[in-house]
PDB file of N, CA and C in Angstrom:
ATOM      1  N   UNK A 641    -112.963 -63.180-182.225  1.00 63.00           N
ATOM      2  CA  UNK A 641    -112.482 -61.456-181.834  1.00 63.00           C
ATOM      3  C   UNK A 641    -110.808 -61.510-181.425  1.00 63.00           C
ATOM      4  N   UNK A 642    -110.898 -60.026-180.887  1.00 82.00           N
ATOM      5  CA  UNK A 642    -109.174 -60.020-180.966  1.00 82.00           C
ATOM      6  C   UNK A 642    -109.698 -60.101-179.328  1.00 82.00           C
ATOM      7  N   UNK A 643    -108.636 -60.960-178.585  1.00 84.00           N
ATOM      8  CA  UNK A 643    -107.925 -60.549-177.633  1.00 84.00           C
ATOM      9  C   UNK A 643    -109.089 -59.491-176.449  1.00 84.00           C
ATOM     10  N   UNK A 644    -108.640 -58.505-177.276  1.00 84.00           N
ATOM     11  CA  UNK A 644    -109.403 -57.095-176.145  1.00 84.00           C
ATOM     12  C   UNK A 644    -110.470 -57.226-175.852  1.00 84.00           C
ATOM     13  N   UNK A 645    -111.098 -57.454-177.228  1.00 86.00           N
ATOM     14  CA  UNK A 645    -112.088 -57.270-177.561  1.00 86.00           C
ATOM     15  C   UNK A 645    -113.895 -58.386-177.019  1.00 86.00           C
ATOM     16  N   UNK A 646    -113.055 -59.737-176.230  1.00 88.00           N
ATOM     17  CA  UNK A 646    -113.068 -60.704-175.654  1.00 88.00           C
ATOM     18  C   UNK A 646    -112.918 -59.844-174.528  1.00 88.00           C
ATOM     19  N   UNK A 647    -111.946 -60.028-174.129  1.00 88.00           N
ATOM     20  CA  UNK A 647    -112.160 -60.017-172.724  1.00 88.00           C
ATOM     21  C   UNK A 647    -112.500 -58.646-172.030  1.00 88.00           C
ATOM     22  N   UNK A 648    -112.962 -57.287-173.376  1.00 88.00           N
ATOM     23  CA  UNK A 648    -113.807 -56.550-172.667  1.00 88.00           C
ATOM     24  C   UNK A 648    -115.581 -56.410-172.813  1.00 88.00           C
ATOM     25  N   UNK A 649    -115.628 -57.216-173.070  1.00 87.00           N
ATOM     26  CA  UNK A 649    -117.189 -57.872-173.694  1.00 87.00           C
ATOM     27  C   UNK A 649    -117.062 -58.763-171.990  1.00 87.00           C
ATOM     28  N   UNK A 650    -116.085 -59.661-172.024  1.00 89.00           N
ATOM     29  CA  UNK A 650    -116.339 -60.401-170.463  1.00 89.00           C
ATOM     30  C   UNK A 650    -116.654 -59.344-169.157  1.00 89.00           C
ATOM     31  N   UNK A 651    -115.487 -58.904-169.520  1.00 88.00           N
ATOM     32  CA  UNK A 651    -116.110 -57.668-167.792  1.00 88.00           C
ATOM     33  C   UNK A 651    -117.391 -56.869-168.087  1.00 88.00           C
ATOM     34  N   UNK A 652    -117.948 -56.691-169.355  1.00 88.00           N
ATOM     35  CA  UNK A 652    -119.013 -56.025-169.022  1.00 88.00           C
ATOM     36  C   UNK A 652    -119.739 -57.086-168.845  1.00 88.00           C
ATOM     37  N   UNK A 653    -120.262 -58.411-169.295  1.00 88.00           N
ATOM     38  CA  UNK A 653    -121.065 -59.480-169.387  1.00 88.00           C
ATOM     39  C   UNK A 653    -120.951 -59.506-167.697  1.00 88.00           C
ATOM     40  N   UNK A 654    -119.772 -59.799-167.536  1.00 88.00           N
ATOM     41  CA  UNK A 654    -119.639 -60.073-165.289  1.00 88.00           C
ATOM     42  C   UNK A 654    -120.451 -58.609-164.482  1.00 88.00           C
ATOM     43  N   UNK A 655    -119.719 -57.355-165.217  1.00 87.00           N
ATOM     44  CA  UNK A 655    -120.697 -56.162-164.705  1.00 87.00           C
ATOM     45  C   UNK A 655    -122.299 -56.518-164.457  1.00 87.00           C
ATOM     46  N   UNK A 656    -122.490 -56.996-165.710  1.00 86.00           N
ATOM     47  CA  UNK A 656    -124.495 -56.733-165.822  1.00 86.00           C
ATOM     48  C   UNK A 656    -124.940 -57.757-164.933  1.00 86.00           C
ATOM     49  N   UNK A 657    -124.173 -58.799-164.993  1.00 86.00           N
ATOM     50  CA  UNK A 657    -124.727 -60.012-164.493  1.00 86.00           C
ATOM     51  C   UNK A 657    -124.582 -59.874-162.553  1.00 86.00           C
ATOM     52  N   UNK A 658    -123.498 -59.031-162.427  1.00 86.00           N
ATOM     53  CA  UNK A 658    -123.367 -58.897-160.451  1.00 86.00           C
ATOM     54  C   UNK A 658    -124.564 -58.043-160.272  1.00 86.00           C
ATOM     55  N   UNK A 659    -124.637 -56.708-161.598  1.00 83.00           N
ATOM     56  CA  UNK A 659    -125.540 -55.535-161.123  1.00 83.00           C
ATOM     57  C   UNK A 659    -127.049 -56.477-160.988  1.00 83.00           C
ATOM     58  N   UNK A 660    -127.063 -57.287-161.976  1.00 81.00           N
ATOM     59  CA  UNK A 660    -128.669 -58.159-161.856  1.00 81.00           C
ATOM     60  C   UNK A 660    -128.404 -58.560-160.445  1.00 81.00           C
ATOM     61  N   UNK A 661    -127.430 -59.381-160.375  1.00 81.00           N
ATOM     62  CA  UNK A 661    -127.752 -60.251-158.419  1.00 81.00           C
ATOM     63  C   UNK A 661    -127.947 -59.202-157.459  1.00 81.00           C
ATOM     64  N   UNK A 662    -127.353 -58.021-157.448  1.00 80.00           N
ATOM     65  CA  UNK A 662    -127.709 -56.692-156.908  1.00 80.00           C
ATOM     66  C   UNK A 662    -129.222 -57.068-156.892  1.00 80.00           C
ATOM     67  N   UNK A 663    -129.621 -56.792-157.850  1.00 76.00           N
ATOM     68  CA  UNK A 663    -131.528 -55.861-157.650  1.00 76.00           C
ATOM     69  C   UNK A 663    -131.878 -57.374-157.587  1.00 76.00           C
ATOM     70  N   UNK A 664    -132.162 -58.436-157.684  1.00 74.00           N
ATOM     71  CA  UNK A 664    -132.930 -59.138-157.986  1.00 74.00           C
ATOM     72  C   UNK A 664    -132.718 -59.703-155.618  1.00 74.00           C
ATOM     73  N   UNK A 665    -131.061 -59.502-155.241  1.00 72.00           N
ATOM     74  CA  UNK A 665    -130.875 -59.720-153.742  1.00 72.00           C
ATOM     75  C   UNK A 665    -132.223 -57.959-153.338  1.00 72.00           C
ATOM     76  N   UNK A 666    -131.754 -57.101-153.813  1.00 66.00           N
ATOM     77  CA  UNK A 666    -133.287 -56.121-153.162  1.00 66.00           C
ATOM     78  C   UNK A 666    -134.211 -56.043-152.820  1.00 66.00           C
ATOM     79  N   UNK A 667    -135.162 -56.764-153.736  1.00 52.00           N
ATOM     80  CA  UNK A 667    -135.955 -57.027-153.657  1.00 52.00           C
ATOM     81  C   UNK A 667    -137.079 -57.296-152.481  1.00 52.00           C
ATOM     82  N   UNK A 668    -135.563 -57.438-151.630  1.00 54.00           N
ATOM     83  CA  UNK A 668    -136.208 -58.642-150.595  1.00 54.00           C
ATOM     84  C   UNK A 668    -137.040 -57.396-149.621  1.00 54.00           C
ATOM     85  N   UNK A 669    -137.642 -57.832-148.497  1.00 51.00           N
ATOM     86  CA  UNK A 669    -138.216 -57.131-147.852  1.00 51.00           C
ATOM     87  C   UNK A 669    -137.415 -56.220-146.810  1.00 51.00           C
ATOM     88  N   UNK A 670    -137.136 -54.757-146.492  1.00 57.00           N
ATOM     89  CA  UNK A 670    -136.580 -53.916-146.099  1.00 57.00           C
ATOM     90  C   UNK A 670    -136.871 -53.861-144.256  1.00 57.00           C
ATOM     91  N   UNK A 671    -136.953 -54.254-143.739  1.00 64.00           N
ATOM     92  CA  UNK A 671    -137.616 -54.913-142.620  1.00 64.00           C
ATOM     93  C   UNK A 671    -136.888 -55.890-141.522  1.00 64.00           C
ATOM     94  N   UNK A 672    -136.352 -56.772-143.265  1.00 65.00           N
ATOM     95  CA  UNK A 672    -135.636 -58.245-143.271  1.00 65.00           C
ATOM     96  C   UNK A 672    -134.718 -58.456-142.580  1.00 65.00           C
ATOM     97  N   UNK A 673    -133.599 -58.707-142.351  1.00 64.00           N
ATOM     98  CA  UNK A 673    -131.892 -58.914-142.259  1.00 64.00           C
ATOM     99  C   UNK A 673    -131.843 -60.172-142.777  1.00 64.00           C
ATOM    100  N   UNK A 674    -131.497 -60.789-143.927  1.00 65.00           N
ATOM    101  CA  UNK A 674    -131.114 -62.319-144.560  1.00 65.00           C
ATOM    102  C   UNK A 674    -130.053 -62.639-144.472  1.00 65.00           C
ATOM    103  N   UNK A 675    -129.266 -63.759-143.822  1.00 68.00           N
ATOM    104  CA  UNK A 675    -128.097 -64.107-143.357  1.00 68.00           C
ATOM    105  C   UNK A 675    -128.432 -65.427-143.818  1.00 68.00           C
ATOM    106  N   UNK A 676    -127.465 -66.007-145.112  1.00 67.00           N
ATOM    107  CA  UNK A 676    -127.623 -66.980-145.479  1.00 67.00           C
ATOM    108  C   UNK A 676    -129.447 -67.209-145.916  1.00 67.00           C
ATOM    109  N   UNK A 677    -130.038 -68.917-146.163  1.00 68.00           N
ATOM    110  CA  UNK A 677    -131.838 -68.411-146.383  1.00 68.00           C
ATOM    111  C   UNK A 677    -132.205 -68.368-144.923  1.00 68.00           C
ATOM    112  N   UNK A 678    -131.903 -67.583-144.016  1.00 72.00           N
ATOM    113  CA  UNK A 678    -132.958 -67.300-142.616  1.00 72.00           C
ATOM    114  C   UNK A 678    -132.966 -65.823-142.307  1.00 72.00           C
ATOM    115  N   UNK A 679    -134.326 -65.779-142.010  1.00 69.00           N
ATOM    116  CA  UNK A 679    -134.936 -63.972-142.377  1.00 69.00           C
ATOM    117  C   UNK A 679    -134.448 -63.405-140.462  1.00 69.00           C
ATOM    118  N   UNK A 680    -134.132 -62.422-140.309  1.00 66.00           N
ATOM    119  CA  UNK A 680    -134.538 -62.004-138.968  1.00 66.00           C
ATOM    120  C   UNK A 680    -134.751 -60.443-138.972  1.00 66.00           C
ATOM    121  N   UNK A 681    -135.511 -60.453-137.930  1.00 66.00           N
ATOM    122  CA  UNK A 681    -136.026 -59.045-137.810  1.00 66.00           C
ATOM    123  C   UNK A 681    -135.084 -58.064-137.312  1.00 66.00           C
ATOM    124  N   UNK A 682    -134.567 -56.909-137.942  1.00 62.00           N
ATOM    125  CA  UNK A 682    -133.655 -56.408-136.725  1.00 62.00           C
ATOM    126  C   UNK A 682    -134.377 -55.296-135.516  1.00 62.00           C
ATOM    127  N   UNK A 683    -133.712 -55.920-134.446  1.00 62.00           N
ATOM    128  CA  UNK A 683    -134.190 -54.856-133.734  1.00 62.00           C
ATOM    129  C   UNK A 683    -134.008 -53.393-133.803  1.00 62.00           C
ATOM    130  N   UNK A 684    -133.240 -52.802-134.616  1.00 60.00           N
ATOM    131  CA  UNK A 684    -133.102 -51.328-134.481  1.00 60.00           C
ATOM    132  C   UNK A 684    -132.270 -51.502-135.929  1.00 60.00           C
ATOM    133  N   UNK A 685    -132.570 -50.232-137.087  1.00 57.00           N
ATOM    134  CA  UNK A 685    -132.411 -49.803-137.971  1.00 57.00           C
ATOM    135  C   UNK A 685    -130.859 -49.704-137.905  1.00 57.00           C
ATOM    136  N   UNK A 686    -129.507 -49.844-138.260  1.00 59.00           N
ATOM    137  CA  UNK A 686    -129.243 -48.722-138.305  1.00 59.00           C
ATOM    138  C   UNK A 686    -128.599 -47.645-139.429  1.00 59.00           C
ATOM    139  N   UNK A 687    -128.272 -46.873-139.071  1.00 61.00           N
ATOM    140  CA  UNK A 687    -127.980 -46.127-139.977  1.00 61.00           C
ATOM    141  C   UNK A 687    -127.713 -46.217-141.359  1.00 61.00           C
ATOM    142  N   UNK A 688    -127.694 -45.950-142.805  1.00 68.00           N
ATOM    143  CA  UNK A 688    -127.650 -46.589-143.948  1.00 68.00           C
ATOM    144  C   UNK A 688    -127.287 -45.161-144.808  1.00 68.00           C
ATOM    145  N   UNK A 689    -126.942 -45.287-145.707  1.00 64.00           N
ATOM    146  CA  UNK A 689    -127.158 -44.386-146.877  1.00 64.00           C
ATOM    147  C   UNK A 689    -128.445 -44.807-147.745  1.00 64.00           C
ATOM    148  N   UNK A 690    -128.892 -43.481-148.472  1.00 66.00           N
ATOM    149  CA  UNK A 690    -129.787 -43.791-148.633  1.00 66.00           C
ATOM    150  C   UNK A 690    -129.832 -44.719-149.764  1.00 66.00           C
ATOM    151  N   UNK A 691    -130.564 -45.936-150.349  1.00 75.00           N
ATOM    152  CA  UNK A 691    -130.512 -46.794-151.716  1.00 75.00           C
ATOM    153  C   UNK A 691    -130.973 -45.711-153.104  1.00 75.00           C
ATOM    154  N   UNK A 692    -129.996 -46.566-153.893  1.00 77.00           N
ATOM    155  CA  UNK A 692    -130.033 -46.330-155.031  1.00 77.00           C
ATOM    156  C   UNK A 692    -131.138 -46.856-155.992  1.00 77.00           C
ATOM    157  N   UNK A 693    -132.244 -45.644-156.368  1.00 80.00           N
ATOM    158  CA  UNK A 693    -133.414 -45.884-156.991  1.00 80.00           C
ATOM    159  C   UNK A 693    -133.151 -47.349-157.791  1.00 80.00           C
ATOM    160  N   UNK A 694    -133.953 -48.423-157.783  1.00 81.00           N
ATOM    161  CA  UNK A 694    -134.108 -49.181-159.081  1.00 81.00           C
ATOM    162  C   UNK A 694    -134.196 -48.677-160.585  1.00 81.00           C
ATOM    163  N   UNK A 695    -134.406 -47.467-160.163  1.00 84.00           N
ATOM    164  CA  UNK A 695    -134.636 -47.154-161.922  1.00 84.00           C
ATOM    165  C   UNK A 695    -133.152 -47.219-163.092  1.00 84.00           C
ATOM    166  N   UNK A 696    -132.550 -46.574-161.421  1.00 86.00           N
ATOM    167  CA  UNK A 696    -131.052 -46.413-161.826  1.00 86.00           C
ATOM    168  C   UNK A 696    -130.304 -47.679-162.010  1.00 86.00           C
ATOM    169  N   UNK A 697    -130.277 -48.198-160.905  1.00 84.00           N
ATOM    170  CA  UNK A 697    -130.263 -49.704-161.827  1.00 84.00           C
ATOM    171  C   UNK A 697    -130.508 -50.658-162.977  1.00 84.00           C
ATOM    172  N   UNK A 698    -131.655 -49.940-163.091  1.00 86.00           N
ATOM    173  CA  UNK A 698    -131.915 -51.154-164.415  1.00 86.00           C
ATOM    174  C   UNK A 698    -131.633 -50.420-165.652  1.00 86.00           C
ATOM    175  N   UNK A 699    -131.304 -49.107-165.542  1.00 88.00           N
ATOM    176  CA  UNK A 699    -130.643 -48.541-166.559  1.00 88.00           C
ATOM    177  C   UNK A 699    -128.970 -48.654-166.905  1.00 88.00           C
ATOM    178  N   UNK A 700    -128.727 -48.494-165.756  1.00 88.00           N
ATOM    179  CA  UNK A 700    -127.408 -49.137-165.728  1.00 88.00           C
ATOM    180  C   UNK A 700    -127.196 -50.977-166.256  1.00 88.00           C
ATOM    181  N   UNK A 701    -128.070 -51.258-165.830  1.00 86.00           N
ATOM    182  CA  UNK A 701    -128.040 -52.554-166.223  1.00 86.00           C
ATOM    183  C   UNK A 701    -127.964 -53.161-167.770  1.00 86.00           C
ATOM    184  N   UNK A 702    -128.828 -52.144-167.985  1.00 89.00           N
ATOM    185  CA  UNK A 702    -129.739 -51.772-169.778  1.00 89.00           C
ATOM    186  C   UNK A 702    -128.078 -51.856-170.698  1.00 89.00           C
ATOM    187  N   UNK A 703    -127.875 -50.640-169.873  1.00 90.00           N
ATOM    188  CA  UNK A 703    -126.458 -49.790-170.810  1.00 90.00           C
ATOM    189  C   UNK A 703    -125.145 -50.557-170.708  1.00 90.00           C
ATOM    190  N   UNK A 704    -125.005 -51.590-169.880  1.00 89.00           N
ATOM    191  CA  UNK A 704    -124.185 -52.448-169.540  1.00 89.00           C
ATOM    192  C   UNK A 704    -124.196 -53.331-170.702  1.00 89.00           C
ATOM    193  N   UNK A 705    -125.296 -53.550-171.473  1.00 89.00           N
ATOM    194  CA  UNK A 705    -125.574 -54.590-171.902  1.00 89.00           C
ATOM    195  C   UNK A 705    -125.424 -54.247-173.405  1.00 89.00           C
ATOM    196  N   UNK A 706    -125.991 -53.150-173.654  1.00 91.00           N
ATOM    197  CA  UNK A 706    -126.473 -52.837-174.734  1.00 91.00           C
ATOM    198  C   UNK A 706    -124.929 -51.651-175.569  1.00 91.00           C
ATOM    199  N   UNK A 707    -123.498 -51.491-174.335  1.00 90.00           N
ATOM    200  CA  UNK A 707    -122.315 -50.958-174.526  1.00 90.00           C
ATOM    201  C   UNK A 707    -121.458 -52.559-174.916  1.00 90.00           C
ATOM    202  N   UNK A 708    -121.816 -53.488-175.256  1.00 89.00           N
ATOM    203  CA  UNK A 708    -121.521 -55.275-175.002  1.00 89.00           C
ATOM    204  C   UNK A 708    -121.787 -54.896-176.849  1.00 89.00           C
ATOM    205  N   UNK A 709    -122.903 -55.314-176.973  1.00 91.00           N
ATOM    206  CA  UNK A 709    -124.201 -55.178-178.359  1.00 91.00           C
ATOM    207  C   UNK A 709    -122.950 -54.250-178.902  1.00 91.00           C
ATOM    208  N   UNK A 710    -123.017 -53.155-178.530  1.00 91.00           N
ATOM    209  CA  UNK A 710    -122.255 -52.202-179.617  1.00 91.00           C
ATOM    210  C   UNK A 710    -121.255 -52.203-179.837  1.00 91.00           C
ATOM    211  N   UNK A 711    -120.060 -52.890-178.780  1.00 90.00           N
ATOM    212  CA  UNK A 711    -118.412 -53.139-179.196  1.00 90.00           C
ATOM    213  C   UNK A 711    -118.321 -54.619-180.210  1.00 90.00           C
ATOM    214  N   UNK A 712    -119.077 -55.345-179.745  1.00 89.00           N
ATOM    215  CA  UNK A 712    -118.996 -56.094-181.055  1.00 89.00           C
ATOM    216  C   UNK A 712    -119.626 -55.751-181.780  1.00 89.00           C
ATOM    217  N   UNK A 713    -120.646 -55.455-182.101  1.00 91.00           N
ATOM    218  CA  UNK A 713    -120.649 -54.418-183.415  1.00 91.00           C
ATOM    219  C   UNK A 713    -119.838 -54.253-184.635  1.00 91.00           C
ATOM    220  N   UNK A 714    -119.353 -52.532-183.260  1.00 90.00           N
ATOM    221  CA  UNK A 714    -118.039 -52.229-183.651  1.00 90.00           C
ATOM    222  C   UNK A 714    -117.133 -53.024-184.768  1.00 90.00           C
ATOM    223  N   UNK A 715    -116.787 -54.119-183.928  1.00 89.00           N
ATOM    224  CA  UNK A 715    -115.101 -54.605-184.085  1.00 89.00           C
ATOM    225  C   UNK A 715    -115.449 -55.794-185.290  1.00 89.00           C
ATOM    226  N   UNK A 716    -117.324 -55.895-185.788  1.00 89.00           N
ATOM    227  CA  UNK A 716    -117.363 -57.247-186.400  1.00 89.00           C
ATOM    228  C   UNK A 716    -117.588 -56.089-187.779  1.00 89.00           C
ATOM    229  N   UNK A 717    -118.186 -54.608-187.936  1.00 91.00           N
ATOM    230  CA  UNK A 717    -118.028 -53.581-188.923  1.00 91.00           C
ATOM    231  C   UNK A 717    -116.107 -53.306-189.275  1.00 91.00           C
ATOM    232  N   UNK A 718    -115.629 -52.770-187.849  1.00 88.00           N
ATOM    233  CA  UNK A 718    -114.196 -53.042-188.690  1.00 88.00           C
ATOM    234  C   UNK A 718    -113.043 -54.274-189.484  1.00 88.00           C
ATOM    235  N   UNK A 719    -113.866 -55.077-188.718  1.00 87.00           N
ATOM    236  CA  UNK A 719    -113.337 -56.514-189.445  1.00 87.00           C
ATOM    237  C   UNK A 719    -113.449 -56.771-190.699  1.00 87.00           C
ATOM    238  N   UNK A 720    -114.674 -56.305-190.946  1.00 89.00           N
ATOM    239  CA  UNK A 720    -115.411 -56.344-192.266  1.00 89.00           C
ATOM    240  C   UNK A 720    -114.433 -55.549-193.476  1.00 89.00           C
ATOM    241  N   UNK A 721    -114.389 -54.379-193.284  1.00 81.00           N
ATOM    242  CA  UNK A 721    -113.918 -53.559-193.847  1.00 81.00           C
ATOM    243  C   UNK A 721    -111.752 -54.024-194.450  1.00 81.00           C
TER     244      UNK A 721
END
């Protein structure tokens, strides 16, 4: 593949991996604060922005994977012509 396609696919794959790691860490209990491998119960919950629904994160993760596949497929079609 060309350098552009390879780099762009790498960027999309890295974004997908980062989103997957974020989703895996988000499954932990909201009533517990994790610092490394230790869990602490917060005394008072600080005000935060509403969390992004897991469905939206899953859709974004799936979309990034499909974008990578489509880019590779388009490049292979272009290369074969």
